[in-house]
């Protein structure tokens, strides 16, 4: 039963709220806080929003002015993609990219889940002359199911050479390392607070200066006309505090790669029926996507839950139903796609968590 689950290793779905974020939200709760109001209450709310923006900018490596707050990563992806008629993207993106494009071209990934750059070159070359300005290339920085990191530098270079704007979903990358959006050559990126220990329901688009971004919502013209609607001051305060705490925590994630790798080595030593997806390439430090034995993912997830460990089967779905992973299918994972479980550590994780998981899985 979930209520008795003691060990949480599903941080790519959502991370527990950091105490700093909870405190910041608590402090912001109560006073009337519309940052557009001219009076003292409004000015105090504006101060909260702008100081959070600075903290998030530090973690994302952008200017504070490049941040446009949204209701989360899903809206951020939708907002960017809605500005383009044609989208070239990979087969392993989050649904909020895959379902937001009007006309979509899918680039293949290899068996490790990395974008096929030759196929990308062919897709870029196939864009008809005159259509460049209406076309966006969107390639996620790190995959939510496997943790595999994409060669975004190479992708940016190719997009630039083709004269096409480029976006990256950085939702799972934020907080794992100090990012450099400003120096990345990206035109747009998406981030979300709840993956780093902030609250759900708040995220942002990062926009390179001078790039267009047209609000999906018609209304008050907040966020410099790029996202209408009174700002979610509580959420933004929580996001800012989580980003501030997260900035100091990237060392923990460096360490976590060692814990994750030791867990995977342990699994390979103790069992001969283990497949680890994307283990041959660069991954974010907290994630392991692993198939153990013959049982379907949902059975494994339930068995681990009974053992007191919360993990997930591929991507968590809003319906609570588990579907076969489109990411693993694109990686030609065969039957592994329906047997994989995703393990993902977070800011609260410790080495002992990964050790306990290895013990439980060994005997399962
Ligand atoms: N993009 C990726 C890679 C994600 O993992 C998620 C969340 O699972 C999202 C986007 C959506 O973010 P949000 O939950 O804030 O809408």
mmCIF file of C-alpha atoms and ligand atoms in Angstrom:
data_model
loop_
_atom_site.group_PDB
_atom_site.id
_atom_site.type_symbol
_atom_site.label_atom_id
_atom_site.label_comp_id
_atom_site.label_asym_id
_atom_site.label_seq_id
_atom_site.Cartn_x
_atom_site.Cartn_y
_atom_site.Cartn_z
ATOM 1 C CA UNK A 1 0.000 0.000 0.000
ATOM 2 C CA UNK A 2 1.334 3.386 -0.981
ATOM 3 C CA UNK A 3 0.570 4.775 2.492
ATOM 4 C CA UNK A 4 3.196 2.521 4.039
ATOM 5 C CA UNK A 5 5.803 3.165 1.320
ATOM 6 C CA UNK A 6 8.905 4.372 3.054
ATOM 7 C CA UNK A 7 11.442 4.700 0.299
ATOM 8 C CA UNK A 8 10.699 7.059 -2.560
ATOM 9 C CA UNK A 9 12.619 6.479 -5.792
ATOM 10 C CA UNK A 10 10.226 8.067 -8.285
ATOM 11 C CA UNK A 11 11.596 11.603 -8.411
ATOM 12 C CA UNK A 12 11.333 11.881 -12.203
ATOM 13 C CA UNK A 13 7.554 11.739 -11.700
ATOM 14 C CA UNK A 14 7.746 14.348 -8.959
ATOM 15 C CA UNK A 15 10.142 15.092 -6.112
ATOM 16 C CA UNK A 16 9.078 15.706 -2.518
ATOM 17 C CA UNK A 17 8.733 19.374 -1.645
ATOM 18 C CA UNK A 18 11.963 20.806 -0.298
ATOM 19 C CA UNK A 19 11.516 22.337 3.177
ATOM 20 C CA UNK A 20 12.926 25.616 1.813
ATOM 21 C CA UNK A 21 10.183 25.686 -0.835
ATOM 22 C CA UNK A 22 7.490 24.913 1.733
ATOM 23 C CA UNK A 23 8.749 27.700 3.996
ATOM 24 C CA UNK A 24 8.874 30.220 1.151
ATOM 25 C CA UNK A 25 5.308 29.373 0.160
ATOM 26 C CA UNK A 26 4.124 29.529 3.740
ATOM 27 C CA UNK A 27 5.693 32.975 4.081
ATOM 28 C CA UNK A 28 4.037 34.161 0.858
ATOM 29 C CA UNK A 29 0.623 32.819 1.851
ATOM 30 C CA UNK A 30 -1.914 35.233 3.184
ATOM 31 C CA UNK A 31 -1.291 38.764 1.990
ATOM 32 C CA UNK A 32 -3.121 39.841 -1.168
ATOM 33 C CA UNK A 33 -0.525 39.284 -3.845
ATOM 34 C CA UNK A 34 -1.136 40.529 -7.332
ATOM 35 C CA UNK A 35 2.255 41.628 -8.652
ATOM 36 C CA UNK A 36 0.572 44.022 -11.088
ATOM 37 C CA UNK A 37 -0.990 46.070 -8.274
ATOM 38 C CA UNK A 38 0.652 49.402 -7.690
ATOM 39 C CA UNK A 39 0.193 49.528 -3.885
ATOM 40 C CA UNK A 40 2.541 48.120 -1.255
ATOM 41 C CA UNK A 41 0.985 44.619 -1.290
ATOM 42 C CA UNK A 42 1.432 44.426 -5.040
ATOM 43 C CA UNK A 43 4.988 45.724 -4.857
ATOM 44 C CA UNK A 44 5.839 43.104 -2.213
ATOM 45 C CA UNK A 45 4.409 40.382 -4.466
ATOM 46 C CA UNK A 46 6.399 41.744 -7.417
ATOM 47 C CA UNK A 47 9.553 41.622 -5.309
ATOM 48 C CA UNK A 48 8.910 37.951 -4.460
ATOM 49 C CA UNK A 49 8.361 37.076 -8.107
ATOM 50 C CA UNK A 50 11.427 38.925 -9.353
ATOM 51 C CA UNK A 51 13.719 37.567 -6.675
ATOM 52 C CA UNK A 52 12.549 34.006 -7.445
ATOM 53 C CA UNK A 53 13.166 34.715 -11.129
ATOM 54 C CA UNK A 54 16.789 35.617 -10.276
ATOM 55 C CA UNK A 55 17.265 32.369 -8.336
ATOM 56 C CA UNK A 56 15.842 30.243 -11.134
ATOM 57 C CA UNK A 57 17.992 32.109 -13.669
ATOM 58 C CA UNK A 58 21.092 31.159 -11.646
ATOM 59 C CA UNK A 59 20.217 27.459 -11.813
ATOM 60 C CA UNK A 60 19.246 27.539 -15.495
ATOM 61 C CA UNK A 61 22.132 29.762 -16.601
ATOM 62 C CA UNK A 62 19.992 32.422 -18.232
ATOM 63 C CA UNK A 63 19.082 36.075 -17.650
ATOM 64 C CA UNK A 64 16.147 36.623 -15.295
ATOM 65 C CA UNK A 65 14.424 38.487 -18.139
ATOM 66 C CA UNK A 66 14.545 35.351 -20.298
ATOM 67 C CA UNK A 67 12.184 33.481 -17.936
ATOM 68 C CA UNK A 68 8.450 33.341 -18.685
ATOM 69 C CA UNK A 69 6.476 31.611 -15.934
ATOM 70 C CA UNK A 70 3.880 29.015 -16.929
ATOM 71 C CA UNK A 71 1.752 26.425 -15.116
ATOM 72 C CA UNK A 72 4.460 23.772 -15.574
ATOM 73 C CA UNK A 73 6.546 21.893 -18.101
ATOM 74 C CA UNK A 74 3.518 20.791 -20.107
ATOM 75 C CA UNK A 75 2.369 24.356 -20.708
ATOM 76 C CA UNK A 76 5.938 25.471 -21.365
ATOM 77 C CA UNK A 77 6.304 22.898 -24.148
ATOM 78 C CA UNK A 78 2.871 23.748 -25.567
ATOM 79 C CA UNK A 79 3.589 27.475 -25.452
ATOM 80 C CA UNK A 80 6.818 27.170 -27.424
ATOM 81 C CA UNK A 81 5.485 24.685 -29.968
ATOM 82 C CA UNK A 82 2.289 26.674 -30.560
ATOM 83 C CA UNK A 83 4.382 29.363 -32.261
ATOM 84 C CA UNK A 84 5.425 27.026 -35.057
ATOM 85 C CA UNK A 85 3.514 25.312 -37.835
ATOM 86 C CA UNK A 86 6.034 22.498 -38.316
ATOM 87 C CA UNK A 87 7.969 20.657 -35.616
ATOM 88 C CA UNK A 88 10.873 18.263 -36.043
ATOM 89 C CA UNK A 89 11.382 16.272 -32.865
ATOM 90 C CA UNK A 90 12.426 12.846 -31.578
ATOM 91 C CA UNK A 91 10.279 9.789 -31.000
ATOM 92 C CA UNK A 92 11.148 9.776 -27.276
ATOM 93 C CA UNK A 93 9.861 13.209 -26.222
ATOM 94 C CA UNK A 94 7.357 13.831 -23.462
ATOM 95 C CA UNK A 95 3.742 13.718 -24.633
ATOM 96 C CA UNK A 96 3.471 17.485 -24.102
ATOM 97 C CA UNK A 97 5.812 17.845 -27.084
ATOM 98 C CA UNK A 98 4.559 14.929 -29.167
ATOM 99 C CA UNK A 99 0.912 15.998 -28.901
ATOM 100 C CA UNK A 100 1.468 19.750 -29.244
ATOM 101 C CA UNK A 101 2.786 19.905 -32.786
ATOM 102 C CA UNK A 102 0.508 20.761 -35.689
ATOM 103 C CA UNK A 103 2.702 18.944 -38.241
ATOM 104 C CA UNK A 104 5.302 16.652 -36.781
ATOM 105 C CA UNK A 105 8.389 14.913 -38.183
ATOM 106 C CA UNK A 106 9.910 12.277 -35.892
ATOM 107 C CA UNK A 107 13.653 11.704 -35.818
ATOM 108 C CA UNK A 108 14.793 8.171 -34.901
ATOM 109 C CA UNK A 109 16.859 7.301 -31.864
ATOM 110 C CA UNK A 110 19.384 4.476 -31.597
ATOM 111 C CA UNK A 111 19.202 1.469 -29.264
ATOM 112 C CA UNK A 112 20.677 3.574 -26.444
ATOM 113 C CA UNK A 113 18.022 6.235 -26.898
ATOM 114 C CA UNK A 114 20.291 8.870 -28.452
ATOM 115 C CA UNK A 115 19.110 10.899 -31.412
ATOM 116 C CA UNK A 116 20.241 9.603 -34.814
ATOM 117 C CA UNK A 117 22.147 12.652 -36.088
ATOM 118 C CA UNK A 118 22.251 11.364 -39.684
ATOM 119 C CA UNK A 119 18.484 11.039 -39.688
ATOM 120 C CA UNK A 120 18.219 14.505 -38.133
ATOM 121 C CA UNK A 121 20.429 15.922 -40.915
ATOM 122 C CA UNK A 122 18.128 14.327 -43.496
ATOM 123 C CA UNK A 123 15.009 15.742 -41.785
ATOM 124 C CA UNK A 124 16.533 19.226 -41.656
ATOM 125 C CA UNK A 125 17.600 19.016 -45.284
ATOM 126 C CA UNK A 126 14.049 18.025 -46.256
ATOM 127 C CA UNK A 127 12.565 21.293 -44.933
ATOM 128 C CA UNK A 128 11.402 23.121 -48.090
ATOM 129 C CA UNK A 129 12.936 26.519 -48.805
ATOM 130 C CA UNK A 130 10.860 29.288 -47.282
ATOM 131 C CA UNK A 131 9.510 27.091 -44.480
ATOM 132 C CA UNK A 132 12.454 27.559 -42.089
ATOM 133 C CA UNK A 133 10.879 30.372 -40.073
ATOM 134 C CA UNK A 134 7.747 28.292 -39.418
ATOM 135 C CA UNK A 135 9.744 25.242 -38.344
ATOM 136 C CA UNK A 136 11.036 24.361 -34.877
ATOM 137 C CA UNK A 137 13.461 21.627 -33.882
ATOM 138 C CA UNK A 138 12.667 20.301 -30.386
ATOM 139 C CA UNK A 139 15.058 17.831 -28.714
ATOM 140 C CA UNK A 140 14.851 17.052 -25.015
ATOM 141 C CA UNK A 141 18.016 17.391 -22.961
ATOM 142 C CA UNK A 142 17.470 14.328 -20.753
ATOM 143 C CA UNK A 143 14.821 11.661 -21.099
ATOM 144 C CA UNK A 144 12.381 11.189 -18.223
ATOM 145 C CA UNK A 145 12.264 7.381 -18.531
ATOM 146 C CA UNK A 146 15.876 6.407 -19.235
ATOM 147 C CA UNK A 147 17.761 9.525 -18.138
ATOM 148 C CA UNK A 148 19.687 9.444 -21.434
ATOM 149 C CA UNK A 149 21.251 12.807 -22.271
ATOM 150 C CA UNK A 150 21.044 14.058 -25.855
ATOM 151 C CA UNK A 151 23.964 15.663 -27.723
ATOM 152 C CA UNK A 152 22.266 19.046 -27.601
ATOM 153 C CA UNK A 153 25.397 20.991 -28.688
ATOM 154 C CA UNK A 154 25.517 19.074 -31.966
ATOM 155 C CA UNK A 155 21.759 19.444 -32.394
ATOM 156 C CA UNK A 156 21.963 23.224 -31.894
ATOM 157 C CA UNK A 157 24.780 23.512 -34.400
ATOM 158 C CA UNK A 158 22.809 21.608 -37.026
ATOM 159 C CA UNK A 159 19.651 23.639 -36.409
ATOM 160 C CA UNK A 160 21.587 26.908 -36.676
ATOM 161 C CA UNK A 161 23.213 25.805 -39.937
ATOM 162 C CA UNK A 162 19.755 24.969 -41.291
ATOM 163 C CA UNK A 163 18.341 28.348 -40.156
ATOM 164 C CA UNK A 164 15.785 26.680 -37.883
ATOM 165 C CA UNK A 165 14.908 27.659 -34.300
ATOM 166 C CA UNK A 166 15.702 25.073 -31.638
ATOM 167 C CA UNK A 167 13.998 24.193 -28.343
ATOM 168 C CA UNK A 168 14.965 21.772 -25.606
ATOM 169 C CA UNK A 169 12.775 20.267 -22.897
ATOM 170 C CA UNK A 170 15.152 20.631 -19.937
ATOM 171 C CA UNK A 171 12.592 19.518 -17.335
ATOM 172 C CA UNK A 172 14.608 16.498 -16.181
ATOM 173 C CA UNK A 173 18.003 18.177 -16.559
ATOM 174 C CA UNK A 174 17.329 21.191 -14.355
ATOM 175 C CA UNK A 175 19.023 20.825 -10.974
ATOM 176 C CA UNK A 176 21.205 17.889 -12.014
ATOM 177 C CA UNK A 177 23.993 20.217 -13.113
ATOM 178 C CA UNK A 178 24.569 23.975 -13.453
ATOM 179 C CA UNK A 179 22.989 24.676 -16.819
ATOM 180 C CA UNK A 180 24.049 27.369 -19.278
ATOM 181 C CA UNK A 181 20.988 28.241 -21.342
ATOM 182 C CA UNK A 182 22.496 31.593 -22.345
ATOM 183 C CA UNK A 183 25.630 29.973 -23.753
ATOM 184 C CA UNK A 184 23.891 26.941 -25.240
ATOM 185 C CA UNK A 185 22.710 28.456 -28.507
ATOM 186 C CA UNK A 186 19.181 27.246 -27.752
ATOM 187 C CA UNK A 187 16.312 29.534 -28.685
ATOM 188 C CA UNK A 188 13.860 28.119 -26.146
ATOM 189 C CA UNK A 189 13.817 25.675 -23.233
ATOM 190 C CA UNK A 190 11.200 24.325 -20.827
ATOM 191 C CA UNK A 191 11.608 23.762 -17.090
ATOM 192 C CA UNK A 192 9.333 22.678 -14.237
ATOM 193 C CA UNK A 193 9.506 23.242 -10.472
ATOM 194 C CA UNK A 194 8.205 19.952 -9.090
ATOM 195 C CA UNK A 195 11.047 17.873 -10.508
ATOM 196 C CA UNK A 196 13.530 19.777 -8.323
ATOM 197 C CA UNK A 197 11.561 19.881 -5.086
ATOM 198 C CA UNK A 198 9.385 22.875 -5.870
ATOM 199 C CA UNK A 199 5.575 22.756 -6.022
ATOM 200 C CA UNK A 200 3.549 21.283 -8.892
ATOM 201 C CA UNK A 201 1.746 23.661 -11.217
ATOM 202 C CA UNK A 202 4.593 26.046 -11.897
ATOM 203 C CA UNK A 203 7.247 26.013 -14.603
ATOM 204 C CA UNK A 204 8.739 28.296 -17.199
ATOM 205 C CA UNK A 205 9.846 28.830 -20.756
ATOM 206 C CA UNK A 206 13.359 30.208 -21.213
ATOM 207 C CA UNK A 207 13.489 32.454 -24.271
ATOM 208 C CA UNK A 208 16.584 33.758 -26.020
ATOM 209 C CA UNK A 209 16.400 37.587 -26.184
ATOM 210 C CA UNK A 210 14.712 38.762 -29.348
ATOM 211 C CA UNK A 211 12.854 35.494 -29.991
ATOM 212 C CA UNK A 212 9.115 35.575 -30.343
ATOM 213 C CA UNK A 213 6.775 33.866 -27.877
ATOM 214 C CA UNK A 214 3.054 34.425 -28.238
ATOM 215 C CA UNK A 215 0.827 33.860 -25.227
ATOM 216 C CA UNK A 216 -1.545 30.932 -25.602
ATOM 217 C CA UNK A 217 -3.954 32.723 -23.273
ATOM 218 C CA UNK A 218 -5.609 36.005 -24.155
ATOM 219 C CA UNK A 219 -5.843 38.424 -21.274
ATOM 220 C CA UNK A 220 -3.848 40.792 -19.146
ATOM 221 C CA UNK A 221 -0.511 40.597 -20.935
ATOM 222 C CA UNK A 222 1.535 39.539 -17.902
ATOM 223 C CA UNK A 223 5.086 38.236 -18.329
ATOM 224 C CA UNK A 224 5.722 40.974 -20.920
ATOM 225 C CA UNK A 225 2.794 39.847 -23.025
ATOM 226 C CA UNK A 226 4.168 36.331 -23.309
ATOM 227 C CA UNK A 227 1.886 34.569 -20.781
ATOM 228 C CA UNK A 228 -1.332 36.193 -19.676
ATOM 229 C CA UNK A 229 -2.859 35.531 -16.256
ATOM 230 C CA UNK A 230 -2.058 36.805 -12.763
ATOM 231 C CA UNK A 231 1.206 35.182 -11.722
ATOM 232 C CA UNK A 232 1.121 32.159 -9.398
ATOM 233 C CA UNK A 233 3.020 34.009 -6.674
ATOM 234 C CA UNK A 234 2.999 31.115 -4.187
ATOM 235 C CA UNK A 235 4.221 28.662 -6.790
ATOM 236 C CA UNK A 236 6.864 31.063 -8.041
ATOM 237 C CA UNK A 237 8.113 31.677 -4.478
ATOM 238 C CA UNK A 238 8.364 27.894 -3.972
ATOM 239 C CA UNK A 239 10.097 27.429 -7.334
ATOM 240 C CA UNK A 240 12.633 30.146 -6.469
ATOM 241 C CA UNK A 241 13.438 28.608 -3.085
ATOM 242 C CA UNK A 242 13.785 25.129 -4.613
ATOM 243 C CA UNK A 243 16.120 26.523 -7.272
ATOM 244 C CA UNK A 244 18.224 28.281 -4.630
ATOM 245 C CA UNK A 245 18.532 25.051 -2.614
ATOM 246 C CA UNK A 246 19.026 23.029 -5.787
ATOM 247 C CA UNK A 247 21.927 25.205 -6.890
ATOM 248 C CA UNK A 248 23.930 23.975 -3.903
ATOM 249 C CA UNK A 249 22.832 20.374 -4.434
ATOM 250 C CA UNK A 250 24.320 19.578 -7.830
ATOM 251 C CA UNK A 251 27.273 17.956 -6.017
ATOM 252 C CA UNK A 252 24.842 15.468 -4.494
ATOM 253 C CA UNK A 253 23.709 14.451 -7.961
ATOM 254 C CA UNK A 254 27.327 13.948 -9.016
ATOM 255 C CA UNK A 255 27.652 11.534 -6.087
ATOM 256 C CA UNK A 256 24.378 9.866 -6.956
ATOM 257 C CA UNK A 257 25.807 8.646 -10.275
ATOM 258 C CA UNK A 258 28.141 6.479 -8.166
ATOM 259 C CA UNK A 259 25.247 5.104 -6.083
ATOM 260 C CA UNK A 260 23.211 4.391 -9.208
ATOM 261 C CA UNK A 261 26.147 2.691 -10.963
ATOM 262 C CA UNK A 262 26.905 0.569 -7.880
ATOM 263 C CA UNK A 263 23.239 -0.490 -7.801
ATOM 264 C CA UNK A 264 23.360 -1.509 -11.471
ATOM 265 C CA UNK A 265 26.646 -3.400 -11.013
ATOM 266 C CA UNK A 266 25.131 -5.204 -8.043
ATOM 267 C CA UNK A 267 22.104 -6.195 -10.095
ATOM 268 C CA UNK A 268 24.276 -7.560 -12.901
ATOM 269 C CA UNK A 269 26.360 -9.577 -10.425
ATOM 270 C CA UNK A 270 23.446 -11.075 -8.534
ATOM 271 C CA UNK A 271 21.102 -11.826 -11.437
ATOM 272 C CA UNK A 272 21.568 -12.930 -15.020
ATOM 273 C CA UNK A 273 18.224 -11.627 -16.284
ATOM 274 C CA UNK A 274 18.883 -7.894 -16.121
ATOM 275 C CA UNK A 275 18.645 -5.327 -18.935
ATOM 276 C CA UNK A 276 19.587 -1.712 -18.254
ATOM 277 C CA UNK A 277 18.430 0.757 -20.864
ATOM 278 C CA UNK A 278 20.807 3.485 -22.013
ATOM 279 C CA UNK A 279 23.556 2.318 -19.667
ATOM 280 C CA UNK A 280 26.224 2.648 -22.386
ATOM 281 C CA UNK A 281 25.761 6.385 -22.881
ATOM 282 C CA UNK A 282 25.616 9.590 -20.822
ATOM 283 C CA UNK A 283 22.682 9.662 -18.434
ATOM 284 C CA UNK A 284 21.507 11.974 -15.679
ATOM 285 C CA UNK A 285 22.913 10.702 -12.403
ATOM 286 C CA UNK A 286 19.648 9.842 -10.677
ATOM 287 C CA UNK A 287 17.972 7.548 -13.213
ATOM 288 C CA UNK A 288 18.094 3.825 -13.922
ATOM 289 C CA UNK A 289 15.658 2.167 -16.303
ATOM 290 C CA UNK A 290 15.917 -1.532 -15.723
ATOM 291 C CA UNK A 291 14.119 -4.767 -16.647
ATOM 292 C CA UNK A 292 14.600 -7.606 -14.171
ATOM 293 C CA UNK A 293 13.110 -11.044 -14.794
ATOM 294 C CA UNK A 294 10.024 -11.829 -16.844
ATOM 295 C CA UNK A 295 7.285 -10.021 -14.916
ATOM 296 C CA UNK A 296 5.524 -7.056 -16.533
ATOM 297 C CA UNK A 297 6.414 -3.593 -15.254
ATOM 298 C CA UNK A 298 3.208 -3.057 -13.315
ATOM 299 C CA UNK A 299 3.705 -6.310 -11.374
ATOM 300 C CA UNK A 300 7.240 -5.238 -10.483
ATOM 301 C CA UNK A 301 6.041 -1.802 -9.423
ATOM 302 C CA UNK A 302 3.388 -3.342 -7.182
ATOM 303 C CA UNK A 303 5.813 -5.882 -5.706
ATOM 304 C CA UNK A 304 8.271 -3.097 -4.905
ATOM 305 C CA UNK A 305 5.485 -0.999 -3.437
ATOM 306 C CA UNK A 306 4.561 -3.875 -1.126
ATOM 307 C CA UNK A 307 8.251 -4.065 -0.173
ATOM 308 C CA UNK A 308 8.071 -0.368 0.709
ATOM 309 C CA UNK A 309 9.795 1.117 -2.337
ATOM 310 C CA UNK A 310 8.063 3.529 -4.729
ATOM 311 C CA UNK A 311 9.246 3.383 -8.345
ATOM 312 C CA UNK A 312 7.354 3.641 -11.597
ATOM 313 C CA UNK A 313 6.795 1.808 -14.838
ATOM 314 C CA UNK A 314 7.979 4.101 -17.605
ATOM 315 C CA UNK A 315 6.103 7.354 -17.628
ATOM 316 C CA UNK A 316 3.422 7.936 -14.993
ATOM 317 C CA UNK A 317 0.085 8.560 -16.647
ATOM 318 C CA UNK A 318 -2.614 10.899 -15.427
ATOM 319 C CA UNK A 319 -5.153 8.063 -15.674
ATOM 320 C CA UNK A 320 -3.060 5.906 -13.344
ATOM 321 C CA UNK A 321 -2.882 3.290 -16.109
ATOM 322 C CA UNK A 322 0.481 2.041 -17.303
ATOM 323 C CA UNK A 323 0.977 1.956 -21.065
ATOM 324 C CA UNK A 324 3.863 0.347 -22.862
ATOM 325 C CA UNK A 325 6.654 2.873 -23.020
ATOM 326 C CA UNK A 326 6.877 4.738 -26.351
ATOM 327 C CA UNK A 327 10.446 5.644 -25.407
ATOM 328 C CA UNK A 328 11.600 2.035 -25.053
ATOM 329 C CA UNK A 329 9.651 1.055 -28.162
ATOM 330 C CA UNK A 330 11.523 3.729 -30.135
ATOM 331 C CA UNK A 331 14.751 2.245 -28.746
ATOM 332 C CA UNK A 332 13.683 -1.153 -30.188
ATOM 333 C CA UNK A 333 13.734 -2.599 -26.682
ATOM 334 C CA UNK A 334 11.482 -5.536 -27.684
ATOM 335 C CA UNK A 335 9.733 -7.211 -24.767
ATOM 336 C CA UNK A 336 11.913 -5.177 -22.395
ATOM 337 C CA UNK A 337 9.582 -2.234 -23.092
ATOM 338 C CA UNK A 338 6.797 -3.877 -21.105
ATOM 339 C CA UNK A 339 9.046 -5.102 -18.275
ATOM 340 C CA UNK A 340 11.036 -1.969 -17.461
ATOM 341 C CA UNK A 341 10.822 -0.073 -14.225
ATOM 342 C CA UNK A 342 12.183 3.400 -13.695
ATOM 343 C CA UNK A 343 14.168 4.189 -10.617
ATOM 344 C CA UNK A 344 14.886 7.849 -9.988
ATOM 345 C CA UNK A 345 16.578 9.431 -6.989
ATOM 346 C CA UNK A 346 16.104 12.982 -5.785
ATOM 347 C CA UNK A 347 17.456 15.666 -3.486
ATOM 348 C CA UNK A 348 16.426 13.589 -0.418
ATOM 349 C CA UNK A 349 18.006 10.306 -1.610
ATOM 350 C CA UNK A 350 20.934 8.553 0.025
ATOM 351 C CA UNK A 351 23.359 5.802 -0.975
ATOM 352 C CA UNK A 352 21.517 3.401 1.350
ATOM 353 C CA UNK A 353 18.318 3.821 -0.712
ATOM 354 C CA UNK A 354 19.977 2.379 -3.796
ATOM 355 C CA UNK A 355 21.577 -0.398 -1.689
ATOM 356 C CA UNK A 356 18.213 -1.395 -0.238
ATOM 357 C CA UNK A 357 16.632 -1.421 -3.678
ATOM 358 C CA UNK A 358 19.376 -3.762 -4.939
ATOM 359 C CA UNK A 359 18.742 -6.122 -2.003
ATOM 360 C CA UNK A 360 15.000 -6.217 -2.568
ATOM 361 C CA UNK A 361 15.273 -6.655 -6.343
ATOM 362 C CA UNK A 362 17.864 -9.381 -5.968
ATOM 363 C CA UNK A 363 15.352 -11.586 -4.170
ATOM 364 C CA UNK A 364 12.191 -10.553 -5.982
HETATM 365 N N1 LIG B 1 8.803 17.177 -19.898
HETATM 366 C C1 LIG B 1 9.365 16.133 -19.269
HETATM 367 C C2 LIG B 1 10.624 15.541 -19.816
HETATM 368 C C3 LIG B 1 8.781 15.613 -18.106
HETATM 369 O O1 LIG B 1 9.338 14.571 -17.493
HETATM 370 C C4 LIG B 1 7.593 16.210 -17.634
HETATM 371 C C5 LIG B 1 6.903 15.654 -16.444
HETATM 372 O O2 LIG B 1 6.777 14.462 -16.280
HETATM 373 C C6 LIG B 1 7.054 17.301 -18.317
HETATM 374 C C7 LIG B 1 7.691 17.757 -19.442
HETATM 375 C C8 LIG B 1 5.800 17.973 -17.851
HETATM 376 O O3 LIG B 1 6.034 18.800 -16.750
HETATM 377 P P1 LIG B 1 4.821 19.214 -15.783
HETATM 378 O O4 LIG B 1 4.502 18.015 -14.961
HETATM 379 O O5 LIG B 1 5.376 20.335 -14.969
HETATM 380 O O6 LIG B 1 3.702 19.641 -16.650
#
